[in-house]
mmCIF file of C-alpha atoms in Angstrom:
data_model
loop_
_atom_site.group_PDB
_atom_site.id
_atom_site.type_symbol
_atom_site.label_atom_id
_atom_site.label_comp_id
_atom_site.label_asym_id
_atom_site.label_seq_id
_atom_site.Cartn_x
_atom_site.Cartn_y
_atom_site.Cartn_z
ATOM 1 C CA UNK J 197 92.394 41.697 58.318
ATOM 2 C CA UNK J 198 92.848 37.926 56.335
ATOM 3 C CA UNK J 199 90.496 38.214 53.357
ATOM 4 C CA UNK J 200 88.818 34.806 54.871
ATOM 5 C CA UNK J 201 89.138 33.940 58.564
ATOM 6 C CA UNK J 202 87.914 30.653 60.193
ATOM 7 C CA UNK J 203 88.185 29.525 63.939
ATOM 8 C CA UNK J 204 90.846 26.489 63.695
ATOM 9 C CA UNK J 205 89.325 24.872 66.515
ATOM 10 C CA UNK J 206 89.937 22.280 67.595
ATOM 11 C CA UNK J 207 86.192 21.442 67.826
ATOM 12 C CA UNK J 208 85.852 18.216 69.655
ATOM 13 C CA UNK J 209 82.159 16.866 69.643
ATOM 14 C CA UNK J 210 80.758 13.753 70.984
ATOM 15 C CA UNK J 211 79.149 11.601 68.273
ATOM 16 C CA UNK J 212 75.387 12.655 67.784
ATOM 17 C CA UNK J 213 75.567 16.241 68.406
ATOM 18 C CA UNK J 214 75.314 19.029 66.112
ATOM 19 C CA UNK J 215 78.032 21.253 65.424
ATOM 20 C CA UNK J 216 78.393 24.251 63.542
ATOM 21 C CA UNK J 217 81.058 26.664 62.497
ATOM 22 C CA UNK J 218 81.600 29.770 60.876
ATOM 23 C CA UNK J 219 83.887 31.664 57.766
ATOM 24 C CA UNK J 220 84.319 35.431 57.770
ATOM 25 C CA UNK J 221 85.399 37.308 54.976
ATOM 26 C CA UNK J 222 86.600 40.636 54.117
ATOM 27 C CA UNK J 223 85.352 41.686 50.624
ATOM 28 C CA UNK J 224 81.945 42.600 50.441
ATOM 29 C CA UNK J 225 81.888 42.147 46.422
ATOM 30 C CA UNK J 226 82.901 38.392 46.885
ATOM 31 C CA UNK J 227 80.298 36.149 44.434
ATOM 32 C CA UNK J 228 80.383 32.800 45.478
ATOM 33 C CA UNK J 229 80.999 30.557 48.654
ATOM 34 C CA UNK J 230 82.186 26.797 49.755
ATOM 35 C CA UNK J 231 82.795 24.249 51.927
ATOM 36 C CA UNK J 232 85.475 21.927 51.539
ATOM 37 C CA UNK J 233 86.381 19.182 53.275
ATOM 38 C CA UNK J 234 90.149 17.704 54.125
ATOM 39 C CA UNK J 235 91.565 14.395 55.688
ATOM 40 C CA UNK J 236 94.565 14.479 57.490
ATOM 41 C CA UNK J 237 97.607 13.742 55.043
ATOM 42 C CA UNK J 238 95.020 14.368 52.121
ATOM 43 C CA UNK J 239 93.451 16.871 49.445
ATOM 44 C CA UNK J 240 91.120 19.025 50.430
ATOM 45 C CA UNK J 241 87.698 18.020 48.271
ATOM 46 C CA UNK J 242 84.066 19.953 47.401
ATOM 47 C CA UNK J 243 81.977 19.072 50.112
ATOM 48 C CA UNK J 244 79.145 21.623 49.233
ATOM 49 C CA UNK J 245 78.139 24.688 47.674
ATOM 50 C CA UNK J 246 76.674 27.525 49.291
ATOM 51 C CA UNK J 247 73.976 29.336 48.287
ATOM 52 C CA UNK J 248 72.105 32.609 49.289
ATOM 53 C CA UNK J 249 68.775 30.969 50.611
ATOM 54 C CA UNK J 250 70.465 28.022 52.195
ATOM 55 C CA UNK J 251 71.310 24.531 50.925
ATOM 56 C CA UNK J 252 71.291 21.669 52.708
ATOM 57 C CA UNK J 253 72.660 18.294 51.715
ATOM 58 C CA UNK J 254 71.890 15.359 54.105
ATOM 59 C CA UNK J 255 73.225 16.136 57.349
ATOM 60 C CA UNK J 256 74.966 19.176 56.203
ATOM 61 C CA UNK J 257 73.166 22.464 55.680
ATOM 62 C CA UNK J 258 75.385 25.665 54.390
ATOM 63 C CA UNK J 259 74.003 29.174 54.981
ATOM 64 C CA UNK J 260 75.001 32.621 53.841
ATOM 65 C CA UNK J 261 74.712 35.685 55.616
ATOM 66 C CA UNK J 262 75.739 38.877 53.142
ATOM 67 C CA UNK J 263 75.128 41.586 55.658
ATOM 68 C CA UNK J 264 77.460 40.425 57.890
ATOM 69 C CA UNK J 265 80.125 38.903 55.054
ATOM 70 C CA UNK J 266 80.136 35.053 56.772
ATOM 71 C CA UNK J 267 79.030 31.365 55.908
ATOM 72 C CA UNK J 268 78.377 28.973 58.419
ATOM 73 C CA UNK J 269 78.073 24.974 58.029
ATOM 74 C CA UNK J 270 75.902 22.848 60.859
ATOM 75 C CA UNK J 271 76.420 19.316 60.941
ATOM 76 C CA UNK J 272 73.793 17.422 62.800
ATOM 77 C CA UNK J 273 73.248 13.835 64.100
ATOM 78 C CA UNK J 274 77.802 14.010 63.487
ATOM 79 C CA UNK J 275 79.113 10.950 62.923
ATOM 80 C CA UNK J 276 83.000 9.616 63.463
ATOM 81 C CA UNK J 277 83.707 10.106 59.871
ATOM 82 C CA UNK J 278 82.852 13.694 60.094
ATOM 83 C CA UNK J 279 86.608 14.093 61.693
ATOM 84 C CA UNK J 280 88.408 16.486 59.008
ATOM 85 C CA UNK J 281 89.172 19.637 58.499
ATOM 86 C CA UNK J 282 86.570 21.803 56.891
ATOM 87 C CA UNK J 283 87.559 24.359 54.676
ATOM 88 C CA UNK J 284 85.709 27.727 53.720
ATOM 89 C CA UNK J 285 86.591 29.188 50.339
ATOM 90 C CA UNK J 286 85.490 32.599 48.659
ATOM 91 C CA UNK J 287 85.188 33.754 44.976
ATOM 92 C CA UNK J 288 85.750 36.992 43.937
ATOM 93 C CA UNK J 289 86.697 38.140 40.370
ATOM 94 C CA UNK J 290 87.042 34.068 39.759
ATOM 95 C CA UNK J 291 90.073 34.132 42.392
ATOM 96 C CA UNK J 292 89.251 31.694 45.328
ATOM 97 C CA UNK J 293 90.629 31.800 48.616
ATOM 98 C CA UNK J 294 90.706 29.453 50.978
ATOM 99 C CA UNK J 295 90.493 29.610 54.827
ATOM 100 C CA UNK J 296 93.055 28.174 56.853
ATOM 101 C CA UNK J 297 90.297 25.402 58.061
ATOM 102 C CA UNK J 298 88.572 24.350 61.189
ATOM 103 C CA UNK J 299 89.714 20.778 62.353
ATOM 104 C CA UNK J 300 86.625 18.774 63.831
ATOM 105 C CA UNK J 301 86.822 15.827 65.698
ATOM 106 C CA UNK J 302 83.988 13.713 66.496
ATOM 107 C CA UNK J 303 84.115 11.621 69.763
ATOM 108 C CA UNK J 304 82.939 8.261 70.143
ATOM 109 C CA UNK D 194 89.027 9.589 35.300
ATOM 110 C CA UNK D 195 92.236 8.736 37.526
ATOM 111 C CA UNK D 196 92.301 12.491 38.780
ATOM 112 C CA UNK D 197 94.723 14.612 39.272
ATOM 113 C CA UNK D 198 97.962 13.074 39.370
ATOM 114 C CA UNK D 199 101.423 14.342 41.885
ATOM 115 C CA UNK D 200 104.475 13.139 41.837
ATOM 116 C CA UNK D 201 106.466 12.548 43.815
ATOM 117 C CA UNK D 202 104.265 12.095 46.523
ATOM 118 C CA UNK D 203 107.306 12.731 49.072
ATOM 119 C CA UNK D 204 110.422 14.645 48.650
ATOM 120 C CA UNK D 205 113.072 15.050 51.281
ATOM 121 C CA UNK D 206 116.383 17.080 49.783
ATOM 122 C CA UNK D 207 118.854 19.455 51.543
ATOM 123 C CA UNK D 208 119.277 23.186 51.421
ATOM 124 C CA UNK D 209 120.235 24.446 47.676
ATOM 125 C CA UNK D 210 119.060 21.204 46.048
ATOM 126 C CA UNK D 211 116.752 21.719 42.983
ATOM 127 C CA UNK D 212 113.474 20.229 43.402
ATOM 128 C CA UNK D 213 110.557 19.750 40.651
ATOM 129 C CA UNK D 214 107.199 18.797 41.406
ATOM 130 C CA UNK D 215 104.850 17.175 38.936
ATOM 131 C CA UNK D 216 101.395 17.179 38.239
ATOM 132 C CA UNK D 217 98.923 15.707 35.220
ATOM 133 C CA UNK D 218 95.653 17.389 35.276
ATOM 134 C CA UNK D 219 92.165 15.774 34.482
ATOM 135 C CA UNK D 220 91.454 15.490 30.565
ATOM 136 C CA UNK D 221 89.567 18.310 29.368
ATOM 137 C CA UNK D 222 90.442 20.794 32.368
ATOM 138 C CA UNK D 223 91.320 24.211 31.349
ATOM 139 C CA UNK D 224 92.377 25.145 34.475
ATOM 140 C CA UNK D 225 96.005 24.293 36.443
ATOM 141 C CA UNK D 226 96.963 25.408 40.038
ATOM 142 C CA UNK D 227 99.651 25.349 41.946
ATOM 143 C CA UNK D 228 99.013 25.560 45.752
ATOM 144 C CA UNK D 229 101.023 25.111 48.642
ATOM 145 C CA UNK D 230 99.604 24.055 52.519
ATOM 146 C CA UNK D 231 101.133 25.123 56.054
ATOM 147 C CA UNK D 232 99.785 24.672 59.057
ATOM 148 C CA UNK D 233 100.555 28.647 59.603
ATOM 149 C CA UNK D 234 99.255 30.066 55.992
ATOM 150 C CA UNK D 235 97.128 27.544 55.016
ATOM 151 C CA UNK D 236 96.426 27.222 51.417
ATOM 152 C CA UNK D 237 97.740 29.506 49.017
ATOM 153 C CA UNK D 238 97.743 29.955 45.584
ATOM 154 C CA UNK D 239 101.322 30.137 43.833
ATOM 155 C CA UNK D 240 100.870 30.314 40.270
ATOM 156 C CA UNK D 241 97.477 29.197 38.034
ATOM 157 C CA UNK D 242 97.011 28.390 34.051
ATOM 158 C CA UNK D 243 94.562 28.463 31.831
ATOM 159 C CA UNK D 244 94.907 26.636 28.475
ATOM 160 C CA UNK D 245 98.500 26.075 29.532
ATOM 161 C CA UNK D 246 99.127 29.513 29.681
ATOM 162 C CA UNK D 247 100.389 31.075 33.251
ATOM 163 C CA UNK D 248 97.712 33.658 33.995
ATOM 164 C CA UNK D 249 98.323 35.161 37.777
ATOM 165 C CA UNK D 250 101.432 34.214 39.114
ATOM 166 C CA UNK D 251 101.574 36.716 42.187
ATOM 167 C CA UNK D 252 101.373 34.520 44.280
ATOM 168 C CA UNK D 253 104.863 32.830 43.582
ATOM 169 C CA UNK D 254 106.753 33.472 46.988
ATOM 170 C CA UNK D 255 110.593 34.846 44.614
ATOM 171 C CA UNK D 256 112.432 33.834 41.996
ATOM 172 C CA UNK D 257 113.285 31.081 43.480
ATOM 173 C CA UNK D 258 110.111 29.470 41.891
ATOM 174 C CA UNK D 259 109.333 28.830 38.472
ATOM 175 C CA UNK D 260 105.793 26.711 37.391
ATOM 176 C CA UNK D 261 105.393 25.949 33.268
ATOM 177 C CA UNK D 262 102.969 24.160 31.606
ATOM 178 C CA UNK D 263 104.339 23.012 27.899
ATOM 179 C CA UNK D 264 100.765 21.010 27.321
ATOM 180 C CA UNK D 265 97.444 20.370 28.832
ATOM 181 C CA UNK D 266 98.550 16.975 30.193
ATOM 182 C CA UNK D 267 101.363 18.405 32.210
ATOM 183 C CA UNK D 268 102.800 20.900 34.220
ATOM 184 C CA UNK D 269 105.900 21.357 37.189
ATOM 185 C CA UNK D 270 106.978 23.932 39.719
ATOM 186 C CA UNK D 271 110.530 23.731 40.200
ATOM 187 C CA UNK D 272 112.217 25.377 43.188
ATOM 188 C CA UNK D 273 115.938 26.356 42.679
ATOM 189 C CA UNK D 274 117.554 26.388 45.069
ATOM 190 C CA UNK D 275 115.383 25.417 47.654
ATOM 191 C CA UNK D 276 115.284 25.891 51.341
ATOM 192 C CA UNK D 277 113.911 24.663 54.638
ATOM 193 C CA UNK D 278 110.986 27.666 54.805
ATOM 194 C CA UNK D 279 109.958 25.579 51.328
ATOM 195 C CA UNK D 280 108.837 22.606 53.176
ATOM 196 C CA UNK D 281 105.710 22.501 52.921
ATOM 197 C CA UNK D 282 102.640 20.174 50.942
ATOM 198 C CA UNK D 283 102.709 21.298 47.373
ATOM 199 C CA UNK D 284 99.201 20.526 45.773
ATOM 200 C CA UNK D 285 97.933 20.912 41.926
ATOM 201 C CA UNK D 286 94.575 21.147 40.962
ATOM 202 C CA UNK D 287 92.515 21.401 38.162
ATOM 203 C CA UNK D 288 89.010 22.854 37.491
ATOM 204 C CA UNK D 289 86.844 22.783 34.082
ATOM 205 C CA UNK D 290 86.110 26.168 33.799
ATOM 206 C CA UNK D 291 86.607 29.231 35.874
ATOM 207 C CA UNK D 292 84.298 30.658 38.367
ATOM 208 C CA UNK D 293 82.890 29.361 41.248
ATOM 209 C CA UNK D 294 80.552 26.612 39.602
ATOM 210 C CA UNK D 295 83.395 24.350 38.620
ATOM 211 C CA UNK D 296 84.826 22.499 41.679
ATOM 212 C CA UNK D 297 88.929 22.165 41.835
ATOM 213 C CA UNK D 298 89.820 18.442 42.156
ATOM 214 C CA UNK D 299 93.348 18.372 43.856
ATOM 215 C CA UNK D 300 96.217 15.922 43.617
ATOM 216 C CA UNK D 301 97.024 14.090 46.204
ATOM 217 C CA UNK D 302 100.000 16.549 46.722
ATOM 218 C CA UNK D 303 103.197 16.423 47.195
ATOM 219 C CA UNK D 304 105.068 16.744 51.031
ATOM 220 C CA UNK D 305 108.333 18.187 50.359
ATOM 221 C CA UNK D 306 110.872 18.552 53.465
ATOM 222 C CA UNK D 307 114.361 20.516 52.789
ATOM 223 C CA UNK D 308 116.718 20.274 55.453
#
């Protein structure tokens, strides 16, 4: 089993929905949890932090769920910019690992 | 800050060339990785350093590879001799401090074909 497993998608969502998509990982010991966010042809970059109660950021909200070892990300009222590739990473002993990413694409 | 800085931001050699990647940190980052993207693996983590020195390297695919870092404001990955599984984007990034508070801030990376 990959220590962090995403859903590549494609997601394709019409502009205005909500979307959401989850990150599975493998160790149960693992301390700390993002979401990053990549652009075709460019670096992935911090999009948020995720926290055990929940965090939310705008249109963005991040949630942790220990028992079952995943981390989701819902993005509502998605907009055409929100096309990328989002990114789940997990810290463990200060090693991160990344997922391989889930490419979204927003529809007009 | 100008970020984290790649060169060259494309590289297309053939089989057996020698190929070195570049990268110049952020000021005042103690941290400097080495990752390379495919559409298949992903990101992974090749080699990282902390106050210039190489800490886990495990993640280096074979000899093949070789990363240094002879100050803070600089570091390469050399491949030697490369080949076409190699092509791949080569990123460097570099964090403040370890742990999962510090975000990484990545290069723009480098896209390196061999044929």
């Amino acid at each position: 089993r990959k220590e962090v497993e995403q859903d590549p998608g494609p997601f394709n969502v019409p502009e205005g929905a909500t979307v959401a998509f989850n990150c599975t990982y493998s160790n149960s010991a693992s301390q700390s949890f993002f979401w990053y966010r990549q652009d075709c042809r460019k670096e992935p970059k911090l999009l948020m932090s995720v926290y055990s109660s929940g965090n939310e950021d705008g249109r963005f909200t991040a949630q942790l769920n220990r028992a079952s070892q995943y981390i989701s990300l819902l993005i509502r009222d998605s907009k055409l910019s929100d096309s990328a590739t989002y990114l789940c990473v997990v810290v463990w002993n200060e090693k991160l690992t990344f997922g391989t990413g889930t490419r979204l694409t927003i529809i007009p | 800050d100008a970020g984290v800085i790649q060169s060259p931001r494309h590289e297309v050699t053939e089989m057996g060339q020698e190929v070195t990647l570049r990268c110049k940190p952020i000021s005042g980052h103690d941290y400097l990785f080495w990752y390379r993207q495919t559409m298949m693996r992903g990101l992974e983590l090749l080699i990282y350093f902390n106050n210039n020195v190489p800490i886990d390297d495990s993640g280096m695919p074979e000899d093949r590879f070789s990363a240094k870092m002879p100050n803070a404001s600089f570091s390469t990955l050399k491949i030697q001799p490369s080949e076409p599984r190699d092509s791949a984007v080569y990123f460097c990034a570099s964090q403040k401090s370890r742990g999962g508070n510090s975000p990484l801030h990545f290069g723009n990376g480098t896209r390196l074909t061999v044929t």
